[in-house]
XYZ file of C-alpha atoms in Angstrom:
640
model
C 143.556 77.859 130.870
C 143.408 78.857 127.335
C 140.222 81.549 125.687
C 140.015 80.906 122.158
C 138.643 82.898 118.931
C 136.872 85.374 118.065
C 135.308 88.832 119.833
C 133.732 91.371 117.995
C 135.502 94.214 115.547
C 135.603 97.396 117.090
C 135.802 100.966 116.113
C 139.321 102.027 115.374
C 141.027 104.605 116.948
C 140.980 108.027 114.887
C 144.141 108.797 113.586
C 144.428 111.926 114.930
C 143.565 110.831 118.562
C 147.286 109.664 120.750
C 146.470 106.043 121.489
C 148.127 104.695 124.756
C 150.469 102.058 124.331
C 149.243 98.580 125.064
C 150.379 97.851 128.254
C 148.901 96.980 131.729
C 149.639 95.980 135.354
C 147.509 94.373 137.548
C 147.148 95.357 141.457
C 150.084 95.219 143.015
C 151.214 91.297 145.147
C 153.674 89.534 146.653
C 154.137 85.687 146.863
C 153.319 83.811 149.525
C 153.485 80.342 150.732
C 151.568 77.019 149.667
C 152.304 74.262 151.404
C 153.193 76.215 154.869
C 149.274 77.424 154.384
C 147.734 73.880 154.156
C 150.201 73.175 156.859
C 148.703 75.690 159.159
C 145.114 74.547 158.606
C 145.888 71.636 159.337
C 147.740 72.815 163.019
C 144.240 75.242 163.175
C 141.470 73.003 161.873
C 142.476 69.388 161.997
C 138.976 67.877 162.321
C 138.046 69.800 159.195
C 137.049 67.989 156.441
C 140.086 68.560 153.754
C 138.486 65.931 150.779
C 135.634 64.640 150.678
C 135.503 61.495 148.236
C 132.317 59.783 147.617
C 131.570 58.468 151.133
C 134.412 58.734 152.853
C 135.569 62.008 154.141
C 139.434 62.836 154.947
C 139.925 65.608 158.093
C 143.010 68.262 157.578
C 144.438 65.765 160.495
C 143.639 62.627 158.129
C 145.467 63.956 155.251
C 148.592 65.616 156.924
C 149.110 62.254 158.446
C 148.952 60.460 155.267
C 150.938 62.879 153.082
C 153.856 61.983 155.831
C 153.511 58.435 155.644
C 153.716 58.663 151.722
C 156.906 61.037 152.286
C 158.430 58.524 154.470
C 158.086 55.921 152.154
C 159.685 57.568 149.309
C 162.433 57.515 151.972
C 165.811 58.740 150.156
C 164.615 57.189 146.817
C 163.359 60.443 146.119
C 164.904 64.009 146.892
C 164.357 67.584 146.892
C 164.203 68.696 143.213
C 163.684 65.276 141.554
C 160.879 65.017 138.861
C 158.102 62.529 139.951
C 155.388 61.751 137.113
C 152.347 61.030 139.123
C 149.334 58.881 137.461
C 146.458 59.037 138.921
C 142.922 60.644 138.599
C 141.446 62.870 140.254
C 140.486 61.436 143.872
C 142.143 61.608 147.696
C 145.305 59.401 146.670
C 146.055 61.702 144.004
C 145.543 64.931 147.541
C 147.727 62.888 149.272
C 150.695 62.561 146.767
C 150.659 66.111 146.161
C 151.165 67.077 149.512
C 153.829 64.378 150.087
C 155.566 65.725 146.913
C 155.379 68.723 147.949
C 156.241 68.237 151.708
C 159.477 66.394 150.229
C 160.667 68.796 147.902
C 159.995 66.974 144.858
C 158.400 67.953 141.602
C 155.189 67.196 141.263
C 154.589 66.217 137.065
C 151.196 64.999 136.533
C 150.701 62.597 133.875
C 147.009 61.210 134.135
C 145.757 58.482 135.203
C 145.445 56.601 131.846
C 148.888 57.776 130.395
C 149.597 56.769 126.337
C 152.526 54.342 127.569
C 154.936 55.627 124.220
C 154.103 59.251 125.149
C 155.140 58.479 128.747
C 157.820 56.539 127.617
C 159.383 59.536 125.513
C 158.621 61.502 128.585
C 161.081 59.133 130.627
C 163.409 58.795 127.712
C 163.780 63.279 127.790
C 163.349 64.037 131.344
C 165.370 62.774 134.188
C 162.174 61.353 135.936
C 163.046 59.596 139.024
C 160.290 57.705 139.177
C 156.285 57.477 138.084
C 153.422 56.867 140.915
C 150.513 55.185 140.065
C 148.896 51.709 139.306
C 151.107 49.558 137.807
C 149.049 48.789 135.247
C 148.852 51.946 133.336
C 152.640 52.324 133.752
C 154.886 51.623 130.942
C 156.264 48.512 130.906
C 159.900 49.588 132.048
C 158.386 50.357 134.943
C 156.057 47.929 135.445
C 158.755 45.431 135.407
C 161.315 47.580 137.680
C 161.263 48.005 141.093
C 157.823 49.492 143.087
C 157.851 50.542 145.938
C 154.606 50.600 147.996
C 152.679 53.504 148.702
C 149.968 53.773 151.641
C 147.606 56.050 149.427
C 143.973 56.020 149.966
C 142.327 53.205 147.926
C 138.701 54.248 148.546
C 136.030 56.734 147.384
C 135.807 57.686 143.598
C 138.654 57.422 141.121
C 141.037 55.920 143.737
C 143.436 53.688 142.025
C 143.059 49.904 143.290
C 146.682 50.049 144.161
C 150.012 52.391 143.928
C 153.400 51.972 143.619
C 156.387 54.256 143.404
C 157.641 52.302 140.092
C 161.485 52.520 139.456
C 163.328 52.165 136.307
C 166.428 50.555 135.445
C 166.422 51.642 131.955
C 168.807 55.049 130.956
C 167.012 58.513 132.366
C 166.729 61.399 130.234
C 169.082 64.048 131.275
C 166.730 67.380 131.684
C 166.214 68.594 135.034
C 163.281 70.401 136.138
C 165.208 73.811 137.817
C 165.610 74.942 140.938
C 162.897 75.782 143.156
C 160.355 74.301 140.740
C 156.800 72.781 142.870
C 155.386 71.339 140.197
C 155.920 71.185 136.164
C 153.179 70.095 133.404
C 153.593 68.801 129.970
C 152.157 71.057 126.663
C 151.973 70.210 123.317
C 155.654 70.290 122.005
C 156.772 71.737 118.056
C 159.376 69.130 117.321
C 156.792 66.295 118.049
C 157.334 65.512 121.997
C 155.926 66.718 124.537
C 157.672 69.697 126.210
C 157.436 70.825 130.066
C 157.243 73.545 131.681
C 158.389 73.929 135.054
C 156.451 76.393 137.855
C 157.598 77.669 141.366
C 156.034 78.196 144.292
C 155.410 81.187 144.423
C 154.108 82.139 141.125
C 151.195 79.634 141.825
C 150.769 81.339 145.324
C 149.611 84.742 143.619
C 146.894 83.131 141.656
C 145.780 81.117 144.853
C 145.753 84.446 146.536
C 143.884 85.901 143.902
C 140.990 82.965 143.967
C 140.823 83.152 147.552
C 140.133 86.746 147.319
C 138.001 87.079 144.522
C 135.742 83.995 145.776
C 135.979 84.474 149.146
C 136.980 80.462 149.541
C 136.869 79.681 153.315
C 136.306 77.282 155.999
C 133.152 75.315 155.693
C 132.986 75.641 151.846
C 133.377 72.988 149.172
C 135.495 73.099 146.007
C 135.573 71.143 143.233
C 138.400 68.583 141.644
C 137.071 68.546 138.359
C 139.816 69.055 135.632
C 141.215 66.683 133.942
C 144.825 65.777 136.064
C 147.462 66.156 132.889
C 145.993 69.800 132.757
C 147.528 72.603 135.143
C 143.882 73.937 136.006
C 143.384 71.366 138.589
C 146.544 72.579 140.438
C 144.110 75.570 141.110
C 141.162 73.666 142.321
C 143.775 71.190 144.460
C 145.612 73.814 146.896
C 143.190 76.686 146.355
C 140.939 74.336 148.791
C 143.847 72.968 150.567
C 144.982 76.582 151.603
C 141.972 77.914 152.223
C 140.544 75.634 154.625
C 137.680 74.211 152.277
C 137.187 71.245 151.587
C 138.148 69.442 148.291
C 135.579 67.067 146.125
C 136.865 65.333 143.534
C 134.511 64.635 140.709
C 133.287 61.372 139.132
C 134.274 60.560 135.795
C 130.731 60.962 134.035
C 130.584 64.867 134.656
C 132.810 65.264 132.298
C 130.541 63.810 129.907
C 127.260 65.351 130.658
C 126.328 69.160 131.778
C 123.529 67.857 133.570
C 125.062 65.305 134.932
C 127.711 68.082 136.102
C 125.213 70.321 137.530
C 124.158 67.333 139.397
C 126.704 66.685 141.130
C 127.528 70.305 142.279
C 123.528 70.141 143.772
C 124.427 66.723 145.551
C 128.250 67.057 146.828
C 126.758 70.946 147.911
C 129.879 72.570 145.448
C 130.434 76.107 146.769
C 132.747 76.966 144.167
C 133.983 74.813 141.091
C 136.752 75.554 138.251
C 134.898 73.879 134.703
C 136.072 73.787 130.967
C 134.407 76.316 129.229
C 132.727 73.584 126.684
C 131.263 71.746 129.261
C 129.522 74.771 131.338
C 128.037 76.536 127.775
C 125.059 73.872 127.242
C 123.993 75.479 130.910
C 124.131 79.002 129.533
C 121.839 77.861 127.004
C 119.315 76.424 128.900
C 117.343 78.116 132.310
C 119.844 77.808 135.245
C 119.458 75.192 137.668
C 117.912 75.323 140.499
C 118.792 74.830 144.160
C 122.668 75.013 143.638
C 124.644 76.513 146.173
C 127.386 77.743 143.903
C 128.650 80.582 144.167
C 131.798 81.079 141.918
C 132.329 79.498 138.938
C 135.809 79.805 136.909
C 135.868 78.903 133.506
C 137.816 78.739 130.580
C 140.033 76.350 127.981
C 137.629 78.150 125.209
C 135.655 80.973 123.984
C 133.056 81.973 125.678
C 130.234 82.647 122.954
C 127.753 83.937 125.328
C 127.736 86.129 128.884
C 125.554 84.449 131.062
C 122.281 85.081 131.872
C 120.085 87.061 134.650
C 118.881 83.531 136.003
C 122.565 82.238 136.500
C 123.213 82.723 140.452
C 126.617 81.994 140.635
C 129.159 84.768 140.068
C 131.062 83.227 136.754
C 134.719 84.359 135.840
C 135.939 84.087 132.440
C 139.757 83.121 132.678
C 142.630 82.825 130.521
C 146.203 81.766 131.082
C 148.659 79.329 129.384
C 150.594 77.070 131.616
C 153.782 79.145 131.090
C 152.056 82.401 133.366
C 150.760 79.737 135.910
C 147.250 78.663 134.908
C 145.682 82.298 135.504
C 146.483 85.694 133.553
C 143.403 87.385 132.927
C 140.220 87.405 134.234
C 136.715 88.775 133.612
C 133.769 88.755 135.955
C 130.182 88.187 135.085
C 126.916 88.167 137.325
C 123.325 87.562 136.504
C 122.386 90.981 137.908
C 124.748 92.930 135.278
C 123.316 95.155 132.961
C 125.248 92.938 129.623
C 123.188 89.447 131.146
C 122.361 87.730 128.483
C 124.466 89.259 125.805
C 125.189 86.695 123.049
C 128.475 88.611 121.984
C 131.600 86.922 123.354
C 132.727 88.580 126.834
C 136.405 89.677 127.124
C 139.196 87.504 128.477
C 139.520 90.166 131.606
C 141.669 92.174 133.282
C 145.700 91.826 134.528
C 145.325 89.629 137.985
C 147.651 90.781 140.621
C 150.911 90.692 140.137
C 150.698 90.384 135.559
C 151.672 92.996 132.895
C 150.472 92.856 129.754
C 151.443 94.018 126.795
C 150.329 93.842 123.164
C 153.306 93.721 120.508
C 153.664 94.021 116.939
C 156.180 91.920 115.158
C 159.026 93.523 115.759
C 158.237 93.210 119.857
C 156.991 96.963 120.200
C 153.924 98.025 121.578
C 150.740 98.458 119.667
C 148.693 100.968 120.121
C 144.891 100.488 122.059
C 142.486 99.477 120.133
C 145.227 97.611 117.579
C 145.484 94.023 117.186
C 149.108 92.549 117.865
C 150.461 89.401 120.324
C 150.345 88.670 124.318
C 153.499 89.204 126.056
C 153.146 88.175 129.995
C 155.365 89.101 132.562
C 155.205 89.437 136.328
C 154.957 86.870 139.463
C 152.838 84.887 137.405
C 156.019 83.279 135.239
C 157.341 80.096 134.845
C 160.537 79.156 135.834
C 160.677 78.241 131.978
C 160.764 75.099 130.348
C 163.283 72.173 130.891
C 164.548 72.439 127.446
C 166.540 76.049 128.234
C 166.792 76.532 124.515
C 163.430 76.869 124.313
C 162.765 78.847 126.945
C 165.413 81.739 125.273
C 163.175 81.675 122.715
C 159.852 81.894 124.347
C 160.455 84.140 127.554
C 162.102 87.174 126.549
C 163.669 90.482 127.324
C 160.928 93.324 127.453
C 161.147 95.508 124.485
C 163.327 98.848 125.198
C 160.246 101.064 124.376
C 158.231 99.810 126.959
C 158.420 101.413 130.292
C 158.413 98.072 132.511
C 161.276 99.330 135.272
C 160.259 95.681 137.485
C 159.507 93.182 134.700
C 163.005 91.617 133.267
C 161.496 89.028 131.214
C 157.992 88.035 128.642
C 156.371 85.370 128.011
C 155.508 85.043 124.453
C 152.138 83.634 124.042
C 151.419 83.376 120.410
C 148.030 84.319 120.962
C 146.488 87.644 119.045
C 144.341 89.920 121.177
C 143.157 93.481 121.781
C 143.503 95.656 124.558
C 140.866 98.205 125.046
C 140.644 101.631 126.843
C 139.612 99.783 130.278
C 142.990 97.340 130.206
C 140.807 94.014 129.491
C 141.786 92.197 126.536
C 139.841 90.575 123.350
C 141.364 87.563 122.212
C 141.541 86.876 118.518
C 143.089 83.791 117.314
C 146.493 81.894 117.297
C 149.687 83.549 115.741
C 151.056 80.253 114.900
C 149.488 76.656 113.897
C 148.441 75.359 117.507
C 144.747 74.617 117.473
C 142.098 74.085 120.362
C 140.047 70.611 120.732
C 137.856 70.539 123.557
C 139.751 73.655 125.165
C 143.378 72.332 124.975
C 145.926 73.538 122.920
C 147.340 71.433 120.681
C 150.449 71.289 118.027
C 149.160 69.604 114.914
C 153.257 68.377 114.276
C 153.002 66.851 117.392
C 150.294 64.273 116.017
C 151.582 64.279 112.777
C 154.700 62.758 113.876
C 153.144 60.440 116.258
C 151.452 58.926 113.182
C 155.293 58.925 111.436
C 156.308 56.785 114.284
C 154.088 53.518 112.580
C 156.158 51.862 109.913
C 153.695 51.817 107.558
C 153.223 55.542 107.580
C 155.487 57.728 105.485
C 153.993 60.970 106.354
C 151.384 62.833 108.343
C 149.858 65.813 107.592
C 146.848 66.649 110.601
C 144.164 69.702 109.892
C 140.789 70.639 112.058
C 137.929 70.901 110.869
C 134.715 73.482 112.333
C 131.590 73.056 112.774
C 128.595 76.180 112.085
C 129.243 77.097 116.322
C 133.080 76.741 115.759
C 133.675 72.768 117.853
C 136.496 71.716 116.227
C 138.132 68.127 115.375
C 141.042 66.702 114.223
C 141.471 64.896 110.681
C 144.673 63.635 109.753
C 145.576 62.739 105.932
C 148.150 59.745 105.842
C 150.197 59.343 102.999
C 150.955 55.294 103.206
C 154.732 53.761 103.257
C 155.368 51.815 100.088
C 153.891 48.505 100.260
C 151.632 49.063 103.034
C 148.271 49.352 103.222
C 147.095 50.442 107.018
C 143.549 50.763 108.101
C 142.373 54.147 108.819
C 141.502 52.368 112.218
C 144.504 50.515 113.493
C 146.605 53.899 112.720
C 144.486 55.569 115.618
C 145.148 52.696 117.675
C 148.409 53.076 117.548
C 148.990 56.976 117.786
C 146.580 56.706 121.083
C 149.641 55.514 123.037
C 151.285 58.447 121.925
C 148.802 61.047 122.559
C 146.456 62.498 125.087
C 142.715 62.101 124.622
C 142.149 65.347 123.053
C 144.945 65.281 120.714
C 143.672 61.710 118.856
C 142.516 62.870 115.472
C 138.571 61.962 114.787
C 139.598 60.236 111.654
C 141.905 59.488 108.992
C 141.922 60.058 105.209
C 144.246 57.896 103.540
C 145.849 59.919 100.701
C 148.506 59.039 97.324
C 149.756 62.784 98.412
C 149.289 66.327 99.427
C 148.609 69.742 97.374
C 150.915 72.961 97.542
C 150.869 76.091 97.509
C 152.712 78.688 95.951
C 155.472 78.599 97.683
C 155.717 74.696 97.368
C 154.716 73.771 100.973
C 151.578 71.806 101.633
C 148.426 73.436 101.302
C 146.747 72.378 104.395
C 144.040 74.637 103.494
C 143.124 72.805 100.867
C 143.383 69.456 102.264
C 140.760 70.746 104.866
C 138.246 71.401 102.431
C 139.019 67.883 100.920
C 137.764 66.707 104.142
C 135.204 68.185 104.241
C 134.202 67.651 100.955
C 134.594 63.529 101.638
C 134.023 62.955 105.006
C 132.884 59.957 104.293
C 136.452 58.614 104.009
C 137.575 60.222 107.275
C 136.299 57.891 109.364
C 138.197 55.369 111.380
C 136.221 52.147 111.428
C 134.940 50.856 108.468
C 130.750 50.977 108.379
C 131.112 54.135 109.500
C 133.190 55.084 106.429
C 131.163 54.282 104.000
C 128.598 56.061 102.173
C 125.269 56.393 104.009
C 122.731 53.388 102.699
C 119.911 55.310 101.905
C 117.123 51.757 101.960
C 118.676 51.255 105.858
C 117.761 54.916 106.398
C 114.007 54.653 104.917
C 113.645 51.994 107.652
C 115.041 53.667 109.994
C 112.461 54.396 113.120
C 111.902 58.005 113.932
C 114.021 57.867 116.901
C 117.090 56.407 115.113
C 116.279 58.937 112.192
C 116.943 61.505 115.044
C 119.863 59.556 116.913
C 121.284 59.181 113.493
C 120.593 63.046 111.937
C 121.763 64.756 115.245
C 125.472 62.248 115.218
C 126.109 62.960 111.868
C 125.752 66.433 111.813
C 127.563 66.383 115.280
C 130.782 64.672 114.017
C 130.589 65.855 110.529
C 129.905 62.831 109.295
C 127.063 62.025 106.910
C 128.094 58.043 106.361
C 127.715 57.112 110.435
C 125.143 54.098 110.308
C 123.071 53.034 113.206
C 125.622 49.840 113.273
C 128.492 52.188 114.172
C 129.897 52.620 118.002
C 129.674 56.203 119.203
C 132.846 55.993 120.413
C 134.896 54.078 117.294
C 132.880 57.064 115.194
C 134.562 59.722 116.847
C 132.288 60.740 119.398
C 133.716 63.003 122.608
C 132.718 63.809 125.611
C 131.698 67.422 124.223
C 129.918 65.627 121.478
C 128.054 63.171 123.804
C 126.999 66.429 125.944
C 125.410 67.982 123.047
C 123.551 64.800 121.496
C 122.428 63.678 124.995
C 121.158 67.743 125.154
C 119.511 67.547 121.869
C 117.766 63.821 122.431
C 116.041 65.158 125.330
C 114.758 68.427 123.818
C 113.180 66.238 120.470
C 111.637 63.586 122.732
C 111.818 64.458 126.799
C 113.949 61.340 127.483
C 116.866 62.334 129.570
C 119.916 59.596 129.271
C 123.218 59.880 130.673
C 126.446 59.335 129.281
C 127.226 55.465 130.789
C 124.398 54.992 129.036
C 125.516 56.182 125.292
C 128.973 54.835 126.103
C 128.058 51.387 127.284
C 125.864 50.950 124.225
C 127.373 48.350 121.306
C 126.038 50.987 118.582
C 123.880 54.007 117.786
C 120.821 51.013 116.739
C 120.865 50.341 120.794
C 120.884 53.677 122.141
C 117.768 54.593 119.772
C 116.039 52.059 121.053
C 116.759 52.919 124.697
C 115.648 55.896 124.033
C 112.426 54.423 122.618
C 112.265 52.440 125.933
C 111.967 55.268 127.979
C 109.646 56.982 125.447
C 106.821 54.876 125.576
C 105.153 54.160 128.319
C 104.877 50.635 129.072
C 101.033 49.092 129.369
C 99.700 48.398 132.235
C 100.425 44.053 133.045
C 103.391 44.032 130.312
């Protein structure tokens, strides 16, 4: 989980006070086991429920057996230490196969269930993947036309693919290993323009299981959410923090990503005890009184800043977390109740405190330790490490010797996180930006070279230069500006059609400016700066389909009802784009599920109608879902 921008300026340290250096530990820990812990609740409990999915509820019993029936049909095809992409969503097949992986030996390398097939492909082509799980027809075609082996997973309750395969490939395997000892390994947005993974162990995820368990008390009889998105490492902390606790694990429908009241919804209904949440989707709850009749009682959050502590109506005991995927999903940590004395504080909380088992420490350029109270980068060391990544170049550069002025007699290596923070008298940190050029969209991190040379893969692109754009509350999107190959001519549209099979979801840019070139700086690079504020300045060319690209027609406007005036105002300003017509797809326009959680918010504060997402999504364009809107406005007379 990544925290992003900004906290508050404070004093500075006199300069004739001794600052301490910025460094901290965290309680003391030692790993423990995963798998052996499920395992034992399963010998303890077996008539427990271990996932309940939609209707159908899997005991500890259930799922052991079915993890070793997936395990013994792997059979030798797969072995202890091989990489196994795995795409599926979030639901009891995708349980299973972690526990089989797992139970096998294998690495566990979650891809999604609706993998871009070139991204996967490059995947395959890097990594020595031995083979992907998942229905074959999200599978790229090399291994939809290899050989599949069939899998026994669970084909009911939500999500649950309609069938699975083990797919095998014929074609050449890349050559990178994950290493030794490795449970699991996730991809992050990669520099040179591929994806890059990073491989964890066992038990660096066990001491931020241990951690959850303790700070949430998760036990027997509770219920814990699946709710992050599977190609993100968070839901590795949801999965076997339930698993070895004894809880039970729900996995979420698709449409709570869309919709915090949807969301809140279905904690009420599937009785969530605890739930892990993106930080965008739980702040339109902070905003609005709490709900009611929840029996939540933890709630981990982050992927983004928190702008806001949360209120003295909010019942559940929120954590604000932070942690890139290299220190094992969870680094920091800072607790917040309703009954604190700060409830209610609009000033952005801290990213925490050191969880067992971290140091921190705060370095200037050079690698040396800032002073408290001075701005500088994150360095994490501790259980809480990666292995590293599979490129080992990479990880040379990226986990690192501790610096010889720091004091740090058990801690042989650093993470680097690129990420500029404070540390403050009490140890917890204030996170302040990026040091380098990644950005955040909708809580992940992402490279902007990594889209700009998916874009240089189409022939008719010469190059790709990708900048984000902010809103007034800091939402961010993605615009890339395209200069064209000579002779060609591409739509705006059919470029994002093709860089979607390259990409993840977040990563696709919200619209394309075609451009004869780019403008530099002084020092002769491009100005990226300035191409920003040239998108902003014509967003009416960023768009990718074409009504939606063209200048607003004022006479359609003046026609416009008072509920499409609304639909239309509240979009526009939403995606930044004052030429969206009412003809326009919220979807084609740019529209997210962050951005369909705030104009489904604001439509029901202007006119009481509460819609849900399906709704918005399943309509042809913005004209249709004013006028369901209108639907439910007006109240029908009585006969018609």
């Amino acid at each position: 989980m990544i925290q992003s921008p900004t906290a508050p300026v404070l004093p500075t340290v006199p300069l004739d006070t001794p600052a301490a250096p910025s460094i901290a530990h965290g309680p003391s820990a030692e790993p423990t086991r995963v798998l052996a812990r499920f395992e034992d609740w399963a010998r303890r409990t077996p008539q427990a429920p271990a996932v309940i999915d939609s209707t159908r509820t899997w005991t500890y019993q259930d799922l052991d057996a079915a993890a070793g029936r997936v395990a013994a049909a792997l059979g030798d095809r797969v072995r202890p230490g091989d990489l196994v992409g795995v795409c599926l969503d979030r639901s009891a097949a995708l349980v299973v196969t972690a526990v089989a992986l797992a139970r096998i030996g294998a690495v566990y390398l979650p891809l999604g269930p609706r993998p871009g097939e070139r991204r996967t492909q490059a995947v395959t082509e890097d990594l020595d993947v031995a083979c992907l799980i998942g229905d074959p027809g999200v599978l790229p075609e090399a291994h939809r036309r290899g050989d599949h082996t069939p899998l026994p997973l669970p084909t009911e309750g939500v999500n649950a693919p309609a069938t699975a395969v083990a797919a095998f490939s014929d074609a050449v395997r890349g050559t990178r290993r994950a290493p030794e000892g490795s449970l699991y390994a996730v991809l992050t947005s990669g520099s040179t323009g591929r994806p890059k993974a990073v491989a964890v162990a066992e038990p660096s995820l066990s001491v931020a299981l241990d951690w959850y368990r303790a700070e949430t008390a998760l036990a027997p009889g509770d219920r814990q959410s699946l709710l992050i998105g599977v190609a993100f490492d968070p839901h590795l902390l949801e999965l076997w923090a339930a698993l070895t606790s004894g809880a039970a694990l729900v996995p979420a429908p698709d449409d709570t990503r869309w919709d915090s009241r949807v969301l809140t919804d279905w904690w009420r209904e599937a009785a969530l005890t605890h739930a892990v949440a993106a930080t965008p989707t739980v702040e339109p709850l902070l905003d609005r009184p709490w709900p009611q009749g929840l029996k939540l009682r933890h709630l981990v959050v982050g992927g983004d800043r928190m702008r806001r502590r949360p209120g003295a109506d909010v019942t559940a005991t929120v954590h604000n977390a932070y942690g890139p995927a290299e220190a094992t999903v969870l680094t920091t940590a800072h607790t917040m109740r309703g009954t604190d004395p700060e409830a209610d504080d609009q000033a952005p909380p801290p990213i925490g405190t050191a969880l067992p088992g971290v140091t921190l420490v705060v370095t200037d350029e050079e690698g040396r330790p800032v002073a408290r109270g001075q701005e500088g980068e994150l360095r994490v060391g501790g259980h809480c490490l990666a292995l590293g990544y599979l490129d080992p170049e990479l990880t040379a550069r990226r986990f690192t010797a501790p610096p010889q002025e720091a004091e740090l007699p058990a801690v042989d290596r650093l993470y680097r996180t690129g990420d500029r923070v404070r540390m403050n008298a009490d140890d917890s940190l204030d996170f302040l930006g990026r040091l380098d050029d990644q950005v955040k969209i909708s809580g992940v991190r992402i490279e902007p070279v990594e889209v700009e040379a998916a874009f240089e893969q189409d022939p008719r692109v010469r190059t790709a230069v990708v900048t984000v754009l902010r809103d007034s509350s800091g939402h961010g999107r993605l615009v890339a500006h395209v200069r064209a190959a000579d002779g060609a001519d591409p739509a705006p549209g059919e470029l994002l059609d093709a860089v979607r099979a390259w990409l993840p979801e977040q990563a696709v840019p919200a619209g394309v400016r075609i451009v004869d070139g780019f403008p530099l700086d002084a020092n002769g690079k491009v100005d990226r700066q300035a191409l920003a504020a040239l998108a902003r300045s014509e967003a009416p060319h960023t768009h990718p389909t074409g009504t939606a690209g063209a200048p607003a027609d004022a006479a359609a406007d003046a026609d416009a009802t008072a509920t499409e005036r609304l639909v239309l105002t509240t979009v526009r300003d939403l995606l930044g784009r004052p030429g969206t017509g009412l003809a326009d797809n919220f979807t084609d326009a740019g529209g997210t599920s962050i951005i369909a959680a705030r104009l489904l918010a604001t439509v029901e504060a202007e006119t009481g109608v509460r819609l849900r997402a399906p709704e918005l999504l399943r309509s042809p364009d913005l004209r249709t879902f004013a006028a369901l809107v209108e639907q439910r406005r007006t109240p029908r007379p009585e006969g018609a």
